[in-house]
Amino acid sequence: QKEVEQNSGPLSVPEGAIASLNCTYSDRVSQSFFWYRQYSGKSPELIMSIYSNGDKEDGRFTAQLNKASQYVSLLIRDSQPSDSATYLCAVTLSGGSYIPTFGRGTSLIVHP
Amino acid sequence: KAGVTQTPRYLIKTRGQQVTLSCSPISGHRSVSWYQQTPGQGLQFLFEYFSETQRNKGNFPGRFSGRQFSNSRSEMNVSTLELGDSALYLCASSWPGQGAKDEQYFGPGTRLTVT
């Protein structure tokens, strides 16, 4: 069964630190990878997408993709209390439907 | 550009009733996907509509149905509600054109409570 796995957390980091969120997936031919942020009681918000091996940076966020090892990670530099949320990893698996499969999410807590 | 809108935002229904939820995608987006989110199961894909046709379907019973109109607005219907249908129902729109690179943008969701 094609799956996307995330550690549920919570991951607790102090303000100003780097938060590292990881996601593994089972399908070797996965094509697209997305990170969403979801605040409690709100809907998911797309923050990063990555399609090729390597790093992609956007402000304080860096997505890292390693297709050979089948993992994608999200680094948040200079973490702020406002970054406290659940981060969902989504992967478009093979099969042609292009509908992403979502992980269960990692809860991040940034404490002052 | 306005985001994805969903109505109603909150809904309380009784077991056995039916419910219709509405979604208006971002202007220009032609694909609308529906998801159910619960604490126990996470985000589960229901179905996707594109050009008024259901293009993909998740693993949900036939009580869950949907449709899309010519203006890309979409509705989903749940008949014979069960307690387990209590969830946040999310609509996501995308502009199909890049295949697997299509980015989905979520609406605020409809919180359905079945009593």
PDB file of C-alpha atoms in Angstrom:
ATOM      1  CA  GLN A   1       0.000   0.000   0.000  1.00  0.00           C
ATOM      2  CA  LYS A   2       1.326   3.378  -0.970  1.00  0.00           C
ATOM      3  CA  GLU A   3       1.866   5.457   2.129  1.00  0.00           C
ATOM      4  CA  VAL A   4       3.184   8.738   3.423  1.00  0.00           C
ATOM      5  CA  GLU A   5       4.606   8.604   6.934  1.00  0.00           C
ATOM      6  CA  GLN A   6       5.256  11.406   9.388  1.00  0.00           C
ATOM      7  CA  ASN A   7       6.155  11.412  13.055  1.00  0.00           C
ATOM      8  CA  SER A   8       3.082  12.740  14.835  1.00  0.00           C
ATOM      9  CA  GLY A   9       5.174  14.604  17.426  1.00  0.00           C
ATOM     10  CA  PRO A  10       4.791  16.928  19.077  1.00  0.00           C
ATOM     11  CA  LEU A  11       8.128  18.354  18.073  1.00  0.00           C
ATOM     12  CA  SER A  12       9.045  21.030  20.570  1.00  0.00           C
ATOM     13  CA  VAL A  13      11.727  23.611  19.741  1.00  0.00           C
ATOM     14  CA  PRO A  14      12.741  26.881  21.379  1.00  0.00           C
ATOM     15  CA  GLU A  15      12.094  30.169  19.655  1.00  0.00           C
ATOM     16  CA  GLY A  16      14.865  31.012  17.208  1.00  0.00           C
ATOM     17  CA  ALA A  17      15.922  27.395  16.661  1.00  0.00           C
ATOM     18  CA  ILE A  18      15.700  25.345  13.477  1.00  0.00           C
ATOM     19  CA  ALA A  19      12.737  22.990  13.313  1.00  0.00           C
ATOM     20  CA  SER A  20      13.227  19.900  11.165  1.00  0.00           C
ATOM     21  CA  LEU A  21      10.175  18.008   9.970  1.00  0.00           C
ATOM     22  CA  ASN A  22      10.520  14.736   8.112  1.00  0.00           C
ATOM     23  CA  CYS A  23       8.343  12.689   5.797  1.00  0.00           C
ATOM     24  CA  THR A  24       8.949   9.327   4.145  1.00  0.00           C
ATOM     25  CA  TYR A  25       6.986   7.778   1.334  1.00  0.00           C
ATOM     26  CA  SER A  26       6.709   4.287  -0.023  1.00  0.00           C
ATOM     27  CA  ASP A  27       6.351   4.818  -3.769  1.00  0.00           C
ATOM     28  CA  ARG A  28       9.689   5.086  -5.552  1.00  0.00           C
ATOM     29  CA  VAL A  29       8.188   6.831  -8.561  1.00  0.00           C
ATOM     30  CA  SER A  30       6.494   9.624  -6.624  1.00  0.00           C
ATOM     31  CA  GLN A  31       6.684  12.836  -8.535  1.00  0.00           C
ATOM     32  CA  SER A  32       5.587  15.827  -6.497  1.00  0.00           C
ATOM     33  CA  PHE A  33       5.911  16.768  -2.864  1.00  0.00           C
ATOM     34  CA  PHE A  34       4.066  19.416  -0.910  1.00  0.00           C
ATOM     35  CA  TRP A  35       4.181  20.825   2.598  1.00  0.00           C
ATOM     36  CA  TYR A  36       1.058  22.287   4.167  1.00  0.00           C
ATOM     37  CA  ARG A  37       0.689  24.111   7.469  1.00  0.00           C
ATOM     38  CA  GLN A  38      -2.521  23.684   9.424  1.00  0.00           C
ATOM     39  CA  TYR A  39      -3.330  25.741  12.468  1.00  0.00           C
ATOM     40  CA  SER A  40      -5.721  24.247  14.989  1.00  0.00           C
ATOM     41  CA  GLY A  41      -9.284  24.614  13.764  1.00  0.00           C
ATOM     42  CA  LYS A  42      -8.196  25.929  10.365  1.00  0.00           C
ATOM     43  CA  SER A  43      -7.707  24.434   6.924  1.00  0.00           C
ATOM     44  CA  PRO A  44      -4.335  23.411   5.422  1.00  0.00           C
ATOM     45  CA  GLU A  45      -2.294  26.163   3.786  1.00  0.00           C
ATOM     46  CA  LEU A  46       0.250  25.337   1.083  1.00  0.00           C
ATOM     47  CA  ILE A  47       3.696  26.581   2.047  1.00  0.00           C
ATOM     48  CA  MET A  48       6.133  24.700  -0.187  1.00  0.00           C
ATOM     49  CA  SER A  49       6.200  22.434  -3.210  1.00  0.00           C
ATOM     50  CA  ILE A  50       9.251  20.572  -4.510  1.00  0.00           C
ATOM     51  CA  TYR A  51       9.695  18.324  -7.511  1.00  0.00           C
ATOM     52  CA  SER A  52      13.438  17.725  -7.959  1.00  0.00           C
ATOM     53  CA  ASN A  53      16.153  16.335  -5.724  1.00  0.00           C
ATOM     54  CA  GLY A  54      17.920  18.902  -3.610  1.00  0.00           C
ATOM     55  CA  ASP A  55      16.939  21.951  -1.633  1.00  0.00           C
ATOM     56  CA  LYS A  56      14.344  24.619  -2.298  1.00  0.00           C
ATOM     57  CA  GLU A  57      14.321  27.727  -0.158  1.00  0.00           C
ATOM     58  CA  ASP A  58      11.513  30.208   0.423  1.00  0.00           C
ATOM     59  CA  GLY A  59      12.126  32.716   3.168  1.00  0.00           C
ATOM     60  CA  ARG A  60      12.612  30.875   6.452  1.00  0.00           C
ATOM     61  CA  PHE A  61      11.467  27.595   4.911  1.00  0.00           C
ATOM     62  CA  THR A  62      13.650  25.058   3.115  1.00  0.00           C
ATOM     63  CA  ALA A  63      12.314  21.876   1.585  1.00  0.00           C
ATOM     64  CA  GLN A  64      14.766  19.043   0.985  1.00  0.00           C
ATOM     65  CA  LEU A  65      14.028  16.123  -1.313  1.00  0.00           C
ATOM     66  CA  ASN A  66      15.966  12.881  -1.622  1.00  0.00           C
ATOM     67  CA  LYS A  67      14.187  10.539  -4.006  1.00  0.00           C
ATOM     68  CA  ALA A  68      16.769   7.767  -3.659  1.00  0.00           C
ATOM     69  CA  SER A  69      16.115   7.576   0.074  1.00  0.00           C
ATOM     70  CA  GLN A  70      12.409   8.379  -0.368  1.00  0.00           C
ATOM     71  CA  TYR A  71      12.193  11.210   2.075  1.00  0.00           C
ATOM     72  CA  VAL A  72      11.325  14.860   2.010  1.00  0.00           C
ATOM     73  CA  SER A  73      11.931  17.269   4.851  1.00  0.00           C
ATOM     74  CA  LEU A  74      10.995  20.796   5.813  1.00  0.00           C
ATOM     75  CA  LEU A  75      13.349  23.028   7.738  1.00  0.00           C
ATOM     76  CA  ILE A  76      12.053  26.136   9.466  1.00  0.00           C
ATOM     77  CA  ARG A  77      14.803  28.547  10.419  1.00  0.00           C
ATOM     78  CA  ASP A  78      14.457  31.088  13.224  1.00  0.00           C
ATOM     79  CA  SER A  79      11.312  29.358  14.458  1.00  0.00           C
ATOM     80  CA  GLN A  80       8.647  31.610  15.917  1.00  0.00           C
ATOM     81  CA  PRO A  81       5.722  30.814  18.247  1.00  0.00           C
ATOM     82  CA  SER A  82       3.467  31.634  15.283  1.00  0.00           C
ATOM     83  CA  ASP A  83       4.960  28.614  13.482  1.00  0.00           C
ATOM     84  CA  SER A  84       3.283  26.338  16.031  1.00  0.00           C
ATOM     85  CA  ALA A  85       0.940  24.237  13.925  1.00  0.00           C
ATOM     86  CA  THR A  86       0.560  20.824  12.361  1.00  0.00           C
ATOM     87  CA  TYR A  87       2.619  20.331   9.207  1.00  0.00           C
ATOM     88  CA  LEU A  88       1.238  17.974   6.597  1.00  0.00           C
ATOM     89  CA  CYS A  89       3.356  16.291   3.978  1.00  0.00           C
ATOM     90  CA  ALA A  90       1.603  15.425   0.704  1.00  0.00           C
ATOM     91  CA  VAL A  91       2.998  13.252  -2.051  1.00  0.00           C
ATOM     92  CA  THR A  92       1.686  12.616  -5.521  1.00  0.00           C
ATOM     93  CA  LEU A  93       2.135   8.889  -5.952  1.00  0.00           C
ATOM     94  CA  SER A  94       2.324   6.963  -9.186  1.00  0.00           C
ATOM     95  CA  GLY A  95      -0.816   5.879 -11.008  1.00  0.00           C
ATOM     96  CA  GLY A  96      -1.613   8.960 -12.979  1.00  0.00           C
ATOM     97  CA  SER A  97      -4.403  10.448 -10.888  1.00  0.00           C
ATOM     98  CA  TYR A  98      -2.221  13.299  -9.570  1.00  0.00           C
ATOM     99  CA  ILE A  99      -4.247  13.364  -6.367  1.00  0.00           C
ATOM    100  CA  PRO A 100      -1.803  13.809  -3.479  1.00  0.00           C
ATOM    101  CA  THR A 101      -1.710  11.419  -0.567  1.00  0.00           C
ATOM    102  CA  PHE A 102      -1.375  13.158   2.778  1.00  0.00           C
ATOM    103  CA  GLY A 103       0.565  12.106   5.823  1.00  0.00           C
ATOM    104  CA  ARG A 104      -1.049  12.381   9.243  1.00  0.00           C
ATOM    105  CA  GLY A 105       1.000  15.451  10.065  1.00  0.00           C
ATOM    106  CA  THR A 106       3.597  16.480  12.629  1.00  0.00           C
ATOM    107  CA  SER A 107       2.613  18.823  15.428  1.00  0.00           C
ATOM    108  CA  LEU A 108       5.211  21.548  15.969  1.00  0.00           C
ATOM    109  CA  ILE A 109       5.363  23.601  19.153  1.00  0.00           C
ATOM    110  CA  VAL A 110       7.691  26.598  19.282  1.00  0.00           C
ATOM    111  CA  HIS A 111       8.070  27.802  22.849  1.00  0.00           C
ATOM    112  CA  PRO A 112       9.326  31.270  23.819  1.00  0.00           C
TER     113      PRO A 112
ATOM    114  CA  LYS B   1      -7.601  36.894  -6.278  1.00  0.00           C
ATOM    115  CA  ALA B   2     -10.231  35.495  -3.941  1.00  0.00           C
ATOM    116  CA  GLY B   3      -9.542  32.137  -2.361  1.00  0.00           C
ATOM    117  CA  VAL B   4     -11.623  29.004  -2.189  1.00  0.00           C
ATOM    118  CA  THR B   5     -14.923  29.529  -0.416  1.00  0.00           C
ATOM    119  CA  GLN B   6     -17.086  26.944   1.262  1.00  0.00           C
ATOM    120  CA  THR B   7     -20.584  27.163   2.653  1.00  0.00           C
ATOM    121  CA  PRO B   8     -21.859  26.618   5.188  1.00  0.00           C
ATOM    122  CA  ARG B   9     -18.989  26.829   7.641  1.00  0.00           C
ATOM    123  CA  TYR B  10     -20.753  24.892  10.372  1.00  0.00           C
ATOM    124  CA  LEU B  11     -23.576  22.401  10.248  1.00  0.00           C
ATOM    125  CA  ILE B  12     -25.358  20.228  12.798  1.00  0.00           C
ATOM    126  CA  LYS B  13     -27.465  17.365  11.484  1.00  0.00           C
ATOM    127  CA  THR B  14     -29.223  14.326  12.889  1.00  0.00           C
ATOM    128  CA  ARG B  15     -28.494  10.736  11.983  1.00  0.00           C
ATOM    129  CA  GLY B  16     -30.384   9.660   8.897  1.00  0.00           C
ATOM    130  CA  GLN B  17     -30.615  13.133   7.414  1.00  0.00           C
ATOM    131  CA  GLN B  18     -28.785  14.273   4.300  1.00  0.00           C
ATOM    132  CA  VAL B  19     -26.564  17.281   3.786  1.00  0.00           C
ATOM    133  CA  THR B  20     -25.250  19.315   0.864  1.00  0.00           C
ATOM    134  CA  LEU B  21     -22.019  21.279   1.047  1.00  0.00           C
ATOM    135  CA  SER B  22     -20.908  23.865  -1.471  1.00  0.00           C
ATOM    136  CA  CYS B  23     -17.512  24.948  -2.760  1.00  0.00           C
ATOM    137  CA  SER B  24     -16.466  27.782  -5.063  1.00  0.00           C
ATOM    138  CA  PRO B  25     -12.929  27.386  -6.392  1.00  0.00           C
ATOM    139  CA  ILE B  26     -10.367  30.088  -7.041  1.00  0.00           C
ATOM    140  CA  SER B  27     -11.240  31.970 -10.215  1.00  0.00           C
ATOM    141  CA  GLY B  28      -9.794  30.115 -13.199  1.00  0.00           C
ATOM    142  CA  HIS B  29      -9.314  26.845 -11.329  1.00  0.00           C
ATOM    143  CA  ARG B  30     -11.176  24.005 -12.968  1.00  0.00           C
ATOM    144  CA  SER B  31     -10.405  21.085 -10.673  1.00  0.00           C
ATOM    145  CA  VAL B  32     -12.165  20.686  -7.354  1.00  0.00           C
ATOM    146  CA  SER B  33     -11.284  17.964  -4.861  1.00  0.00           C
ATOM    147  CA  TRP B  34     -13.099  17.072  -1.676  1.00  0.00           C
ATOM    148  CA  TYR B  35     -11.503  15.684   1.478  1.00  0.00           C
ATOM    149  CA  GLN B  36     -12.742  14.489   4.840  1.00  0.00           C
ATOM    150  CA  GLN B  37     -10.556  15.225   7.847  1.00  0.00           C
ATOM    151  CA  THR B  38     -10.997  13.527  11.203  1.00  0.00           C
ATOM    152  CA  PRO B  39      -8.622  13.205  14.152  1.00  0.00           C
ATOM    153  CA  GLY B  40      -8.584   9.445  13.756  1.00  0.00           C
ATOM    154  CA  GLN B  41      -8.080   9.119   9.999  1.00  0.00           C
ATOM    155  CA  GLY B  42      -6.394  12.334   8.988  1.00  0.00           C
ATOM    156  CA  LEU B  43      -7.071  13.813   5.567  1.00  0.00           C
ATOM    157  CA  GLN B  44      -8.932  11.362   3.351  1.00  0.00           C
ATOM    158  CA  PHE B  45      -9.643  11.975  -0.345  1.00  0.00           C
ATOM    159  CA  LEU B  46     -13.296  11.736  -1.362  1.00  0.00           C
ATOM    160  CA  PHE B  47     -13.425  12.663  -5.051  1.00  0.00           C
ATOM    161  CA  GLU B  48     -12.222  15.103  -7.668  1.00  0.00           C
ATOM    162  CA  TYR B  49     -14.203  16.891 -10.344  1.00  0.00           C
ATOM    163  CA  PHE B  50     -12.900  18.462 -13.511  1.00  0.00           C
ATOM    164  CA  SER B  51     -15.023  19.932 -16.296  1.00  0.00           C
ATOM    165  CA  GLU B  52     -18.223  18.718 -14.617  1.00  0.00           C
ATOM    166  CA  THR B  53     -16.973  15.106 -14.584  1.00  0.00           C
ATOM    167  CA  GLN B  54     -15.807  13.020 -11.680  1.00  0.00           C
ATOM    168  CA  ARG B  55     -12.237  12.252 -12.605  1.00  0.00           C
ATOM    169  CA  ASN B  56     -11.010  10.496  -9.475  1.00  0.00           C
ATOM    170  CA  LYS B  57     -12.713   8.816  -6.563  1.00  0.00           C
ATOM    171  CA  GLY B  58     -11.530   7.784  -3.132  1.00  0.00           C
ATOM    172  CA  ASN B  59     -12.621   4.839  -1.048  1.00  0.00           C
ATOM    173  CA  PHE B  60     -15.864   6.111   0.429  1.00  0.00           C
ATOM    174  CA  PRO B  61     -19.345   4.567   0.309  1.00  0.00           C
ATOM    175  CA  GLY B  62     -21.926   5.614  -2.243  1.00  0.00           C
ATOM    176  CA  ARG B  63     -23.648   7.789   0.356  1.00  0.00           C
ATOM    177  CA  PHE B  64     -21.034  10.358  -0.527  1.00  0.00           C
ATOM    178  CA  SER B  65     -21.588  11.977  -3.892  1.00  0.00           C
ATOM    179  CA  GLY B  66     -20.763  15.168  -5.650  1.00  0.00           C
ATOM    180  CA  ARG B  67     -21.153  17.203  -8.753  1.00  0.00           C
ATOM    181  CA  GLN B  68     -19.595  20.143 -10.510  1.00  0.00           C
ATOM    182  CA  PHE B  69     -21.302  22.902 -12.423  1.00  0.00           C
ATOM    183  CA  SER B  70     -20.236  24.661 -15.594  1.00  0.00           C
ATOM    184  CA  ASN B  71     -18.778  27.549 -13.573  1.00  0.00           C
ATOM    185  CA  SER B  72     -16.567  25.021 -11.702  1.00  0.00           C
ATOM    186  CA  ARG B  73     -18.499  25.400  -8.460  1.00  0.00           C
ATOM    187  CA  SER B  74     -18.970  22.055  -6.778  1.00  0.00           C
ATOM    188  CA  GLU B  75     -21.300  20.474  -4.295  1.00  0.00           C
ATOM    189  CA  MET B  76     -20.998  17.316  -2.277  1.00  0.00           C
ATOM    190  CA  ASN B  77     -23.867  15.430  -0.750  1.00  0.00           C
ATOM    191  CA  VAL B  78     -23.944  12.943   2.068  1.00  0.00           C
ATOM    192  CA  SER B  79     -27.104  10.927   2.432  1.00  0.00           C
ATOM    193  CA  THR B  80     -28.301   8.908   5.421  1.00  0.00           C
ATOM    194  CA  LEU B  81     -25.861  10.568   7.792  1.00  0.00           C
ATOM    195  CA  GLU B  82     -24.058   8.458  10.376  1.00  0.00           C
ATOM    196  CA  LEU B  83     -22.347   9.583  13.570  1.00  0.00           C
ATOM    197  CA  GLY B  84     -19.008   8.703  11.972  1.00  0.00           C
ATOM    198  CA  ASP B  85     -19.576  11.301   9.261  1.00  0.00           C
ATOM    199  CA  SER B  86     -18.843  14.052  11.773  1.00  0.00           C
ATOM    200  CA  ALA B  87     -15.741  15.688  10.359  1.00  0.00           C
ATOM    201  CA  LEU B  88     -14.212  18.722   8.731  1.00  0.00           C
ATOM    202  CA  TYR B  89     -14.996  18.611   5.018  1.00  0.00           C
ATOM    203  CA  LEU B  90     -12.450  20.409   2.916  1.00  0.00           C
ATOM    204  CA  CYS B  91     -12.595  21.494  -0.659  1.00  0.00           C
ATOM    205  CA  ALA B  92      -9.410  22.154  -2.621  1.00  0.00           C
ATOM    206  CA  SER B  93      -9.066  23.712  -6.037  1.00  0.00           C
ATOM    207  CA  SER B  94      -6.284  23.582  -8.572  1.00  0.00           C
ATOM    208  CA  TRP B  95      -5.646  24.648 -12.123  1.00  0.00           C
ATOM    209  CA  PRO B  96      -4.872  21.453 -13.990  1.00  0.00           C
ATOM    210  CA  GLY B  97      -2.132  21.975 -16.466  1.00  0.00           C
ATOM    211  CA  GLN B  98       1.037  20.638 -14.953  1.00  0.00           C
ATOM    212  CA  GLY B  99      -0.146  17.151 -14.091  1.00  0.00           C
ATOM    213  CA  ALA B 100       1.589  15.967 -10.975  1.00  0.00           C
ATOM    214  CA  LYS B 101       2.771  19.491 -10.209  1.00  0.00           C
ATOM    215  CA  ASP B 102      -0.758  20.765  -9.702  1.00  0.00           C
ATOM    216  CA  GLU B 103      -0.885  22.626  -6.414  1.00  0.00           C
ATOM    217  CA  GLN B 104      -4.065  22.370  -4.400  1.00  0.00           C
ATOM    218  CA  TYR B 105      -5.446  25.270  -2.387  1.00  0.00           C
ATOM    219  CA  PHE B 106      -7.886  24.558   0.386  1.00  0.00           C
ATOM    220  CA  GLY B 107     -11.013  26.373   1.431  1.00  0.00           C
ATOM    221  CA  PRO B 108     -11.834  27.055   5.092  1.00  0.00           C
ATOM    222  CA  GLY B 109     -13.861  23.851   5.373  1.00  0.00           C
ATOM    223  CA  THR B 110     -17.302  22.907   6.614  1.00  0.00           C
ATOM    224  CA  ARG B 111     -17.463  21.485  10.126  1.00  0.00           C
ATOM    225  CA  LEU B 112     -20.229  18.866  10.128  1.00  0.00           C
ATOM    226  CA  THR B 113     -21.518  17.461  13.387  1.00  0.00           C
ATOM    227  CA  VAL B 114     -23.937  14.531  13.288  1.00  0.00           C
ATOM    228  CA  THR B 115     -25.938  13.893  16.454  1.00  0.00           C
TER     229      THR B 115
END
